Coordinates of C-alpha atoms in Angstrom, one line a residue:
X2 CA -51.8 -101.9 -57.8
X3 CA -50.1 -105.3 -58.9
X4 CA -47.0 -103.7 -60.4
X5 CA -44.9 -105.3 -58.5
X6 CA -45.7 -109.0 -59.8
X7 CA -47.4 -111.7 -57.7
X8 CA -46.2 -114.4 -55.3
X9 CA -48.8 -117.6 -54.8
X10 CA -51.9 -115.4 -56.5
X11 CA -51.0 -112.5 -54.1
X12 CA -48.8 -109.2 -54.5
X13 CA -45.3 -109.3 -53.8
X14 CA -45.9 -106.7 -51.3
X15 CA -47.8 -108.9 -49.2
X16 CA -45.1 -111.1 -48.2
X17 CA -43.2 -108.6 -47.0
X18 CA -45.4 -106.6 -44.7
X19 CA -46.1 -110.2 -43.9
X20 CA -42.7 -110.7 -42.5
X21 CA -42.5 -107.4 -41.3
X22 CA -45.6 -108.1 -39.0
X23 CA -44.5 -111.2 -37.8
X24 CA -41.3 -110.0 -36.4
X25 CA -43.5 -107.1 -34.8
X26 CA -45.9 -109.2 -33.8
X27 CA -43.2 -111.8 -32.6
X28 CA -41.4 -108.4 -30.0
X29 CA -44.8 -107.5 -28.6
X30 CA -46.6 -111.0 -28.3
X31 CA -43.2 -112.0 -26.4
X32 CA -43.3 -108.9 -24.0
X33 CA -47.1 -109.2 -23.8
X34 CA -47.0 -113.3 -22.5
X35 CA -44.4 -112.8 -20.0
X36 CA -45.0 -109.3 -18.6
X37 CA -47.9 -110.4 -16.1
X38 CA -45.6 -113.4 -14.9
X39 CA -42.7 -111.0 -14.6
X40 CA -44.9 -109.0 -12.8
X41 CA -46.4 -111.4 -10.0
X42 CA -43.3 -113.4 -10.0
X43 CA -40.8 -113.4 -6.6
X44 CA -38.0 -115.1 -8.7
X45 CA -35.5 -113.8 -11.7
X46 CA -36.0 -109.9 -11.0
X47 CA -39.9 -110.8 -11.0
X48 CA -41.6 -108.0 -8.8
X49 CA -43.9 -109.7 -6.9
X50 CA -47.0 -108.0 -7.5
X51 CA -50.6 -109.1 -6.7
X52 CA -52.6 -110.4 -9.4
X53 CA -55.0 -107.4 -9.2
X54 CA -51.7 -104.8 -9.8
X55 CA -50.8 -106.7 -12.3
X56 CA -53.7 -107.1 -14.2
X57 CA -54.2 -103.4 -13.6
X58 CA -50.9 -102.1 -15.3
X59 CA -51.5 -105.0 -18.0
X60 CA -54.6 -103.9 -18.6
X61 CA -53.6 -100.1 -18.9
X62 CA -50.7 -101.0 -21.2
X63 CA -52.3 -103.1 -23.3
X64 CA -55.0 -100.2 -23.7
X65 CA -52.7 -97.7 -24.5
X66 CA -50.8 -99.4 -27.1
X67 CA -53.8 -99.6 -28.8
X68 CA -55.4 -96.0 -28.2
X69 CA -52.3 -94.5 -30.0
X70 CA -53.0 -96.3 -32.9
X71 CA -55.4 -93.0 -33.5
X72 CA -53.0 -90.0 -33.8
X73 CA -50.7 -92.9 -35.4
X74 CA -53.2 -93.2 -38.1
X75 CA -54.0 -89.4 -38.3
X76 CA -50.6 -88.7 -38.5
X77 CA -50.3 -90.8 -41.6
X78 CA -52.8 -89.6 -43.5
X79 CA -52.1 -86.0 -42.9
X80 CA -48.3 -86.1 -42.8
X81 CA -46.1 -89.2 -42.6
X82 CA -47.8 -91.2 -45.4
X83 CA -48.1 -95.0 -43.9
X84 CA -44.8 -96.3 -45.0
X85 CA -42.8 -93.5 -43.1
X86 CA -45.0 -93.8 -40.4
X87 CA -44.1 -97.5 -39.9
X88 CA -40.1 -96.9 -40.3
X89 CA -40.8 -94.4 -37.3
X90 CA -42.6 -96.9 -35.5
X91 CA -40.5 -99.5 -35.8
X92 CA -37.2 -98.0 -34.5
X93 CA -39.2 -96.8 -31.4
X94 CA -40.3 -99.8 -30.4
X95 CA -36.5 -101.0 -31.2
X96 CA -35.6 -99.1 -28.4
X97 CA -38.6 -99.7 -26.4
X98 CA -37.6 -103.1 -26.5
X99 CA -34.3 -103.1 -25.6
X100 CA -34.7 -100.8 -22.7
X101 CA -36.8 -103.7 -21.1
X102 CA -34.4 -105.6 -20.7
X103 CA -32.9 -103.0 -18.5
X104 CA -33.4 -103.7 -14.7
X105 CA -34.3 -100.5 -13.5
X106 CA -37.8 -99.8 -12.6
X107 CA -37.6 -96.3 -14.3
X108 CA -36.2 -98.1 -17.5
X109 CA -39.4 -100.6 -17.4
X110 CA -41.7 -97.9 -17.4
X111 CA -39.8 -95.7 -20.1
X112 CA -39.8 -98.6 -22.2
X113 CA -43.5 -99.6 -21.6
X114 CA -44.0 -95.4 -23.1
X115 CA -41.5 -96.0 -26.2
X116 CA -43.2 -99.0 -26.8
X117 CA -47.0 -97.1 -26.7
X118 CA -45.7 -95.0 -29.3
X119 CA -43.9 -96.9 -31.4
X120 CA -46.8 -99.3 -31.9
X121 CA -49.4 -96.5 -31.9
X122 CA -47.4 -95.7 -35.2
X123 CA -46.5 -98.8 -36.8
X124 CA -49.7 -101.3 -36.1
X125 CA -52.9 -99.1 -37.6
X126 CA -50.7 -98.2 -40.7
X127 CA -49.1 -101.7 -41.5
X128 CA -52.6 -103.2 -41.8
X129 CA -54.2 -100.0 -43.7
X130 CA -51.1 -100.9 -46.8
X131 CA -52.2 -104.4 -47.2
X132 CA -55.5 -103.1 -48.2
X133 CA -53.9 -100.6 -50.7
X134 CA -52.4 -103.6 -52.3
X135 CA -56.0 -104.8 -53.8
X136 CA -58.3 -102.7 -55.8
X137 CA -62.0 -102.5 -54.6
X138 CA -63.8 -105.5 -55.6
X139 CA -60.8 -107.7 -55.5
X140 CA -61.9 -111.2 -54.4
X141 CA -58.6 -111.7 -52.9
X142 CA -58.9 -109.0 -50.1
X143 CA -59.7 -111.4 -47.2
X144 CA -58.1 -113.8 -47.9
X145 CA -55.1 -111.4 -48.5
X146 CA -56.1 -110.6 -44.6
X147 CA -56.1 -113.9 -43.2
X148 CA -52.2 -114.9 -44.7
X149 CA -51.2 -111.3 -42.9
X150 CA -52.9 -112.7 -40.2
X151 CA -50.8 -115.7 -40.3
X152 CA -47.7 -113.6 -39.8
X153 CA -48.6 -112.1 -37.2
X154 CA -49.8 -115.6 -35.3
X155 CA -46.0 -117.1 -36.5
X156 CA -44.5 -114.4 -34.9
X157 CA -46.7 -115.0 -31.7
X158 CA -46.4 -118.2 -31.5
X159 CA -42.3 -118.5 -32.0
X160 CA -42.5 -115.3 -29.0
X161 CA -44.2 -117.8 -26.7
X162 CA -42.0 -120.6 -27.3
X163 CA -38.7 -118.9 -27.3
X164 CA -39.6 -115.6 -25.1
X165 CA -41.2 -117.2 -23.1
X166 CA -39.1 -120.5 -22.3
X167 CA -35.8 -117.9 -21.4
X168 CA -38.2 -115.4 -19.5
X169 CA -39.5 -118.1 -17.1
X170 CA -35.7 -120.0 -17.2
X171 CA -33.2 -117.9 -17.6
X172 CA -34.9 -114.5 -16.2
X173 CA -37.1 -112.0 -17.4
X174 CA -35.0 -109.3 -18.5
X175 CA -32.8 -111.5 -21.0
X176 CA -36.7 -112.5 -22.3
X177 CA -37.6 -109.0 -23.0
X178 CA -34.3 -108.3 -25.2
X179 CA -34.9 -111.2 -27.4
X180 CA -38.3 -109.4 -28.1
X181 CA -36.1 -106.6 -29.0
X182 CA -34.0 -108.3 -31.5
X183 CA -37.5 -109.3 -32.9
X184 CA -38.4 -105.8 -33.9
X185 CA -34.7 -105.5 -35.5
X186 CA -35.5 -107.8 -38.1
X187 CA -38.9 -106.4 -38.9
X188 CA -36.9 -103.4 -39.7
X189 CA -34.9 -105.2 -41.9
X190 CA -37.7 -106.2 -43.9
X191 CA -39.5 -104.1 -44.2
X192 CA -36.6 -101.2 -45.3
X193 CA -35.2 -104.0 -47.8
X194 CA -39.0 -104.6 -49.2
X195 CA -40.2 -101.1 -49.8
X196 CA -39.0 -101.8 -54.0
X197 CA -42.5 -104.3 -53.6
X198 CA -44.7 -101.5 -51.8
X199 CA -44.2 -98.9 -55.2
X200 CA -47.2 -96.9 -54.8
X201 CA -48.8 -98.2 -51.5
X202 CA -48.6 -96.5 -48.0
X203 CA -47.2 -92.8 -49.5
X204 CA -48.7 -89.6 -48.6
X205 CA -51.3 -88.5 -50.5
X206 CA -52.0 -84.8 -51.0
X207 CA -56.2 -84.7 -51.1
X208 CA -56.6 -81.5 -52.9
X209 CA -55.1 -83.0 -56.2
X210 CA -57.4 -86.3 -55.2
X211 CA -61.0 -85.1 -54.4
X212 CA -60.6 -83.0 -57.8
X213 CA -59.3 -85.8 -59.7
X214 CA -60.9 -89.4 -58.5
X215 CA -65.0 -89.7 -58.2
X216 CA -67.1 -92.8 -58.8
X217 CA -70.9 -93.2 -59.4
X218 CA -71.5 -93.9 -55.2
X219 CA -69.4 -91.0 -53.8
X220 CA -69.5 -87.5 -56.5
X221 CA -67.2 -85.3 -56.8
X222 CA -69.3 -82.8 -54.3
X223 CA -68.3 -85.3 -51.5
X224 CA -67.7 -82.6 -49.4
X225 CA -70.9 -80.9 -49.0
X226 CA -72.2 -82.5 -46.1
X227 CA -71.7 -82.4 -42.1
X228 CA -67.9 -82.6 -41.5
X229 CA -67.2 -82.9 -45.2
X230 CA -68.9 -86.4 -45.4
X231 CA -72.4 -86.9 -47.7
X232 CA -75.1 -88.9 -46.6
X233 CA -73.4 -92.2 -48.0
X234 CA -70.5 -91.8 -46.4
X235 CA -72.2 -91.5 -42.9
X236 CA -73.7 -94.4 -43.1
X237 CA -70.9 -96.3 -44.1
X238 CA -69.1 -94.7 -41.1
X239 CA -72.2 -95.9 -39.2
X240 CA -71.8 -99.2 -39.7
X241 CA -67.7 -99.2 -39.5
X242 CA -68.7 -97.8 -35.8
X243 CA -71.5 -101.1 -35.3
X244 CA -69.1 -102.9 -35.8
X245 CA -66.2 -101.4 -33.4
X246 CA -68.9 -102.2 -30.6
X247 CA -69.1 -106.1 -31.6
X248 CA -65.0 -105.1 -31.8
X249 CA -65.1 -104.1 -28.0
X250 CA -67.4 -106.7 -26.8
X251 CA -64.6 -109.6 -28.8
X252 CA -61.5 -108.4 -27.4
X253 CA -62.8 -107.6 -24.0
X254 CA -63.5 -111.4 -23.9
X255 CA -60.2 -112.4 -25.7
X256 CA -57.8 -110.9 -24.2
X257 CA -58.5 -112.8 -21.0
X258 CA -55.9 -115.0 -22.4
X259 CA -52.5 -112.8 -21.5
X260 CA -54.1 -111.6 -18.2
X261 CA -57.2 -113.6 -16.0
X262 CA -56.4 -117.0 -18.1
X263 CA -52.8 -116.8 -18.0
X264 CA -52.6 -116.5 -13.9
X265 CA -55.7 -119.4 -14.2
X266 CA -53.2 -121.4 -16.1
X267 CA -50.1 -120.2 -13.8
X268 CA -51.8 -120.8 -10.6
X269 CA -55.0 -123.0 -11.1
X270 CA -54.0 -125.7 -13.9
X271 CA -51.9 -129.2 -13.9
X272 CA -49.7 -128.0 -16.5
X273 CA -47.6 -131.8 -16.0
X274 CA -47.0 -133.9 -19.3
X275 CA -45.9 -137.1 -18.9
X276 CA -43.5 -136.0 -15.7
X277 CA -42.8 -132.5 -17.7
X278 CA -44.4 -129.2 -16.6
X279 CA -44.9 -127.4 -19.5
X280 CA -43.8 -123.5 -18.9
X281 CA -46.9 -121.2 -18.5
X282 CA -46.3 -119.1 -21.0
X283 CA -45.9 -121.9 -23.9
X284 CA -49.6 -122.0 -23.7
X285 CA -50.2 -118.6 -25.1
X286 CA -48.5 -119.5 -27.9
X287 CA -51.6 -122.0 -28.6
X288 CA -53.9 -119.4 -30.2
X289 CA -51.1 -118.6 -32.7
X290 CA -50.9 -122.8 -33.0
X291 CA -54.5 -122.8 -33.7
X292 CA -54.0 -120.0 -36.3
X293 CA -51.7 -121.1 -38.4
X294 CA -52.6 -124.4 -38.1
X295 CA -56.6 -123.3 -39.1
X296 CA -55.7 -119.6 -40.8
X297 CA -55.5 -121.2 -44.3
X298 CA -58.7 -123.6 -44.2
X299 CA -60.5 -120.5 -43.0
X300 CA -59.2 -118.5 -46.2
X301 CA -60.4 -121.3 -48.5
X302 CA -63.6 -121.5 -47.5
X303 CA -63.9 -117.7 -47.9
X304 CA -63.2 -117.7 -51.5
X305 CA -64.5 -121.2 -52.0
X306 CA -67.9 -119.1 -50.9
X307 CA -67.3 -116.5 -52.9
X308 CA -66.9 -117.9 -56.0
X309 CA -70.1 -119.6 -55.7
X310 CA -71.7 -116.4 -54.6
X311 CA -72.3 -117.5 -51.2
X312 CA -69.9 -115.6 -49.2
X313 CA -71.5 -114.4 -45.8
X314 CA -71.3 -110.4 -45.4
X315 CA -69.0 -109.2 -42.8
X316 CA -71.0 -108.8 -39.9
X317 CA -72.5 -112.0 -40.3
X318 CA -68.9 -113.3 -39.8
X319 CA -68.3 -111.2 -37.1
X320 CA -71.4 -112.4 -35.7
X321 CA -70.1 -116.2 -35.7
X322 CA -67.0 -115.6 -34.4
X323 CA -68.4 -113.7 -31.3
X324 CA -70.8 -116.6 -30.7
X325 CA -67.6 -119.3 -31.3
X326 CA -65.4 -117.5 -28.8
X327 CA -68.6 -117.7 -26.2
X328 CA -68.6 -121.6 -26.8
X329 CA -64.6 -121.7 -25.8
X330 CA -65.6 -119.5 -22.2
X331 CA -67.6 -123.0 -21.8
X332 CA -65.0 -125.0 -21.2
X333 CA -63.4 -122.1 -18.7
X334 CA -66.7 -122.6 -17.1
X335 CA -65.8 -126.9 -16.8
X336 CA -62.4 -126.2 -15.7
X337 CA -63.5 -124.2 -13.4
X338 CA -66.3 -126.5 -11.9
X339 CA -63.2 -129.1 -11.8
X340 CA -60.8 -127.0 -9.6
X341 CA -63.3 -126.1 -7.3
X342 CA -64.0 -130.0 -6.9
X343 CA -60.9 -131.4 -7.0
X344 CA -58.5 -132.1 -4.0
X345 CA -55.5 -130.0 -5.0
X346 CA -57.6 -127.3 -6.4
X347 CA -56.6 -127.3 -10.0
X348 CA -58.1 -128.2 -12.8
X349 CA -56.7 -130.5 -16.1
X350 CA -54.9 -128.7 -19.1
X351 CA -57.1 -130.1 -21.6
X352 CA -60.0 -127.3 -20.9
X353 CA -57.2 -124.6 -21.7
X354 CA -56.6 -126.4 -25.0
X355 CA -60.3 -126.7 -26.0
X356 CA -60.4 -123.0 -24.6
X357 CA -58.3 -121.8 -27.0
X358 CA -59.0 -123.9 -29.7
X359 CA -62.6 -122.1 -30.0
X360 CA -61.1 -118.8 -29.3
X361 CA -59.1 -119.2 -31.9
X362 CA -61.7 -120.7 -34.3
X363 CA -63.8 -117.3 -33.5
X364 CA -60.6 -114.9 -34.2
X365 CA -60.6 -116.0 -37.7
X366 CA -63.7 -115.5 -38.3
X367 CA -63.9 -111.7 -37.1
X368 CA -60.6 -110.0 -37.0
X369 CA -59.0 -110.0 -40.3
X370 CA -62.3 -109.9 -41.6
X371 CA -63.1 -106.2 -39.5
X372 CA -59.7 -105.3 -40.6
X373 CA -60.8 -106.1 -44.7
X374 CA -64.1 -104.4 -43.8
X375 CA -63.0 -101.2 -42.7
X376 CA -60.4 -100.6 -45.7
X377 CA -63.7 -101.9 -48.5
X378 CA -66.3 -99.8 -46.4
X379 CA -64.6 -96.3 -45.1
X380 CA -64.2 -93.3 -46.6
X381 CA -60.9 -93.8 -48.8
X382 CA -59.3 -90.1 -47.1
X383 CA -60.1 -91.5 -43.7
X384 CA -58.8 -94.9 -43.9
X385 CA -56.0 -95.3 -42.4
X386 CA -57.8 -93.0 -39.2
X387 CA -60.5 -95.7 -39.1
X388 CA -57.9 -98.3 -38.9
X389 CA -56.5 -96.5 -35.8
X390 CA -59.7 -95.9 -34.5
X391 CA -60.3 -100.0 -34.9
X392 CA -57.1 -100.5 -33.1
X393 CA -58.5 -97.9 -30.2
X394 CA -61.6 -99.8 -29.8
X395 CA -58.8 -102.8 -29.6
X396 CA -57.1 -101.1 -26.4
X397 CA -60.2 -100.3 -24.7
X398 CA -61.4 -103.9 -25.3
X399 CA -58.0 -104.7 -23.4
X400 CA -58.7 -102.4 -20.5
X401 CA -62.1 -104.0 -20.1
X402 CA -60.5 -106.8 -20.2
X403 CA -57.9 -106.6 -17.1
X404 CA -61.2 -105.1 -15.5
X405 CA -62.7 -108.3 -15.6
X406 CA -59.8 -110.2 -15.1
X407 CA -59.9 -108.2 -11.6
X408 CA -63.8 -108.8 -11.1
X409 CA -62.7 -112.6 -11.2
X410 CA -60.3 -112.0 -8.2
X411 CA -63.6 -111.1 -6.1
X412 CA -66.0 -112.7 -7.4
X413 CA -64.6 -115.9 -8.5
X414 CA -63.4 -117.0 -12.2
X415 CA -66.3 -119.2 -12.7
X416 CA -68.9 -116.6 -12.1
X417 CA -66.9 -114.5 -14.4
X418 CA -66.3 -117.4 -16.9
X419 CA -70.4 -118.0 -17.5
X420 CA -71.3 -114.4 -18.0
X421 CA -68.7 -114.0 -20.6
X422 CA -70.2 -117.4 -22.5
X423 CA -73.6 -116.4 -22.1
X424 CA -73.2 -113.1 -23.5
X425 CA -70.9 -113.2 -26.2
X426 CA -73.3 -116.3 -27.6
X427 CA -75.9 -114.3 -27.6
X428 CA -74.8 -111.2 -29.0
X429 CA -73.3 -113.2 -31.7
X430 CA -76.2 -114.6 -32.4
X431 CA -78.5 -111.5 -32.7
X432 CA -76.1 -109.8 -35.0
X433 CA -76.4 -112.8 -37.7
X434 CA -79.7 -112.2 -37.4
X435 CA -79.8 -108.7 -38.2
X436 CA -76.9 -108.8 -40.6
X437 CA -79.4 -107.8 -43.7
X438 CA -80.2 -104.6 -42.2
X439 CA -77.2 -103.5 -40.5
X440 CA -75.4 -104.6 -44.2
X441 CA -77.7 -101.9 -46.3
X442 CA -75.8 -99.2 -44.4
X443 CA -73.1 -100.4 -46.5
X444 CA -74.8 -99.2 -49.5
X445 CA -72.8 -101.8 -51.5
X446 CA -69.5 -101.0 -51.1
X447 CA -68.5 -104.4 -49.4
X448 CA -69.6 -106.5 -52.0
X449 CA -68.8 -103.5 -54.7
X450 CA -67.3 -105.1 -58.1
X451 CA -64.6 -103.7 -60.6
X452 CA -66.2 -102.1 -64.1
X453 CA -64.4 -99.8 -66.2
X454 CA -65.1 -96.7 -63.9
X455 CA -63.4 -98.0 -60.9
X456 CA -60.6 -99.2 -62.8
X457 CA -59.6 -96.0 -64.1
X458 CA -60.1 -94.8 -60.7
X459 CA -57.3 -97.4 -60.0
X460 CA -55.0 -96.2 -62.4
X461 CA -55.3 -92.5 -61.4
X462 CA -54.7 -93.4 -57.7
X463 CA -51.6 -95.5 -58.6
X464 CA -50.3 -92.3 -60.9
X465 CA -51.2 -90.1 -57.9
X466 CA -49.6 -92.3 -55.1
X467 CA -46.4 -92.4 -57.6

């Protein structure tokens, strides 16, 4: 599926969902740092919520722009095809966008439900075409990941900076239309790109492709089983659904950062450097710092390992990033201990950093490796509605998440702070261990290599998706 040439060892086509994502990624991520702030905020239009109702509509937001990542997935594998799906996606959330910046407390909610759906169609199906650009076995899949990943952190991190500097400043509302310019020029791209996508993200019709495309591990007679699925492909879908609950667990811990740890850092934290407070939102551009800063080591060592034979299966990675991302809820747990010592009640910015630093250090370790993992491990005519059942998992993770965030109002952040640590360390540390077993459910297909069978397989999905 390289017919379109290759850009630094990857397809062309790479580089422009790449761009694509980070101008997505660069609207929501600048909605999403500033919405809680606009929310609790008494100044610039701010509506001067409590913490708890605004964790609570975060929280239900967040979710939903996840959850509608599954009839945006199911839509285009039965209908749309994924490229159509994310043109449609994109120019909702163009006018999602825009409407935010509209004063009007009906606009903000209309907006917050054109933004739902536009995502719901544009996220699950975006990620599910950078796995179509690499054939099964293709030792460049992950790392393909992580330099999508990398988009979609430049386009958070330039969202913090700029979003977020004229949300605080200059008001809210002229914040949330910058997001929506954003999402214009990932339209742009991504229309003036489709020449590099020949063949990837079309609808495909299965009739023609159960008759025509079979390999040793999945016969022809696929079909015969419960719901259509054979033995092997349940237990592939088994472990794809393992790992959605070490999914959950990840995100419900992660996302503390645009909810409980953005008020911690709002309202608990010396955010003074050298005379200058830094704006509250710049800090949730760190993660994305820390990504693109770290995002490429990462992918070297992954291929550096796999070359040699020695790369870690999926779940194992998984595994270590859950643990890392327990290890950065330590340092919550010292800054904590700090405020509740200290005179003026706050605590020093430098456990924020470290925070996110090993939060970040986690993320690449588990997320564009669960996003590789699904498109190597599920069902090929389900793919794309496993990605948007990844990215439902996502939202619930961020429901949990403002849940918490609201346990931390009652029961105190540092409470909250060492049960998240203790856990996700642990859990991590019990799925490395039991990686070997849970991998066999696999049956291979993660670590599966090219032969002559698959790559004629290759060539008659690329004449079929013509």
């Amino acid at each position: 599926m390289d017919n379109q040439g290759t850009l630094f060892g990857h397809p062309k086509g790479l580089m422009v969902l790449f761009f694509t994502e980070m101008w997505e990624r660069f609207s929501y991520y600048g909605m999403r740092g500033i919405l809680v702030l606009f929310l609790v905020s008494t100044t610039h239009g701010g509506y001067g919520w409590t913490n708890e109702e605004a964790l609570e509509l975060y929280g239900t937001y967040t979710m939903f722009v996840y959850l509608m990542s599954i009839p945006g997935g199911i839509l285009a594998d039965r209908y749309l095809g994924q490229k159509k799906a994310v043109i449609i996606g994109g120019f909702t959330l163009v006018a999602g966008h825009f409407l935010m910046a509209y004063p009007p407390e009906w606009a903000f909610y209309t907006a917050l439900v054109l933004i739902v759906l536009g995502t719901g169609l544009l996220k699950p199906n975006i990620s599910t075409m950078v796995g179509g650009l690499y054939r099964e076995g293709d030792g460049r899949r992950d790392s393909g990941f992580t330099i999508f990943y990398m988009g979609i952190n430049l386009g958070a991190l330039l969202a913090s900076l700029i979003v977020g500097y004229v949300g605080e400043v200059y008001g809210w509302h002229y914040g949330f239309s910058l997001a929506g310019f954003g999402m214009v020029l990932g339209q742009v791209v991504f229309i003036w790109g489709r020449k590099y996508l020949h063949g990837i993200g079309n609808l495909t019709k299965e009739e023609k492709n159960e008759d025509k495309i079979f390999t040793k591990d999945q016969p022809k007679p696929a079909h015969s089983g419960f719901l259509g699925f054979n033995r092997n492909e349940w237990d592939r879908i088994i472990v794809i659904l393992i790992s959605f609950i070490i999914v959950l667990v990840f995100w419900a811990s992660f996302e503390q950062a645009g909810g409980l740890m953005n008020l911690y850092a709002l309202q608990y934290t010396d955010r003074f450097v050298f005379g200058w407070e830094v704006p509250t939102a710049w800090l949730q551009g760190l993660n994305a710092f820390f990504i693109l800063s770290l995002g490429g080591i990462v992918a070297s060592i992954w291929i550096a390992l796999a070359k040699k034979g020695k790369n870690p299966p999926s779940i194992f990675k998984m595994g270590l990033g859950t643990s890392i991302l327990g290890i950065g809820f330590i340092f919550m747990v010292f800054a904590s201990l700090q405020r509740n010592s200290s005179a003026d009640g706050l605590s020093s910015l430098h456990w924020l950093v470290f925070a996110y630093l090993f939060h970040t250090i986690g993320e690449l370790a588990l997320s564009p490796v669960s996003l590789s993992f699904i498109t190597k491990v599920a069902p090929k005519r389900i793919v794309a509605s496993m990605m948007g059942l990844y990215f439902a998992v996502t939202g619930l993770g961020n429901k949990l998440a403002s849940l918490i965030g609201i346990w931390a109002q009652r029961l105190g952040e540092l409470e909250i702070f060492m049960y998240i640590a203790g856990f996700t360390i642990v859990l991590g540390l019990i799925l490395m261990i039991l990686t070997k077993r849970i991998n066999k459910l696999t049956h291979g297909m993660e670590d599966k290599k090219i032969d002559e069978e698959q790559a004629q397989t290759g060539q008659l999905l690329e004449a079929e998706m013509s």
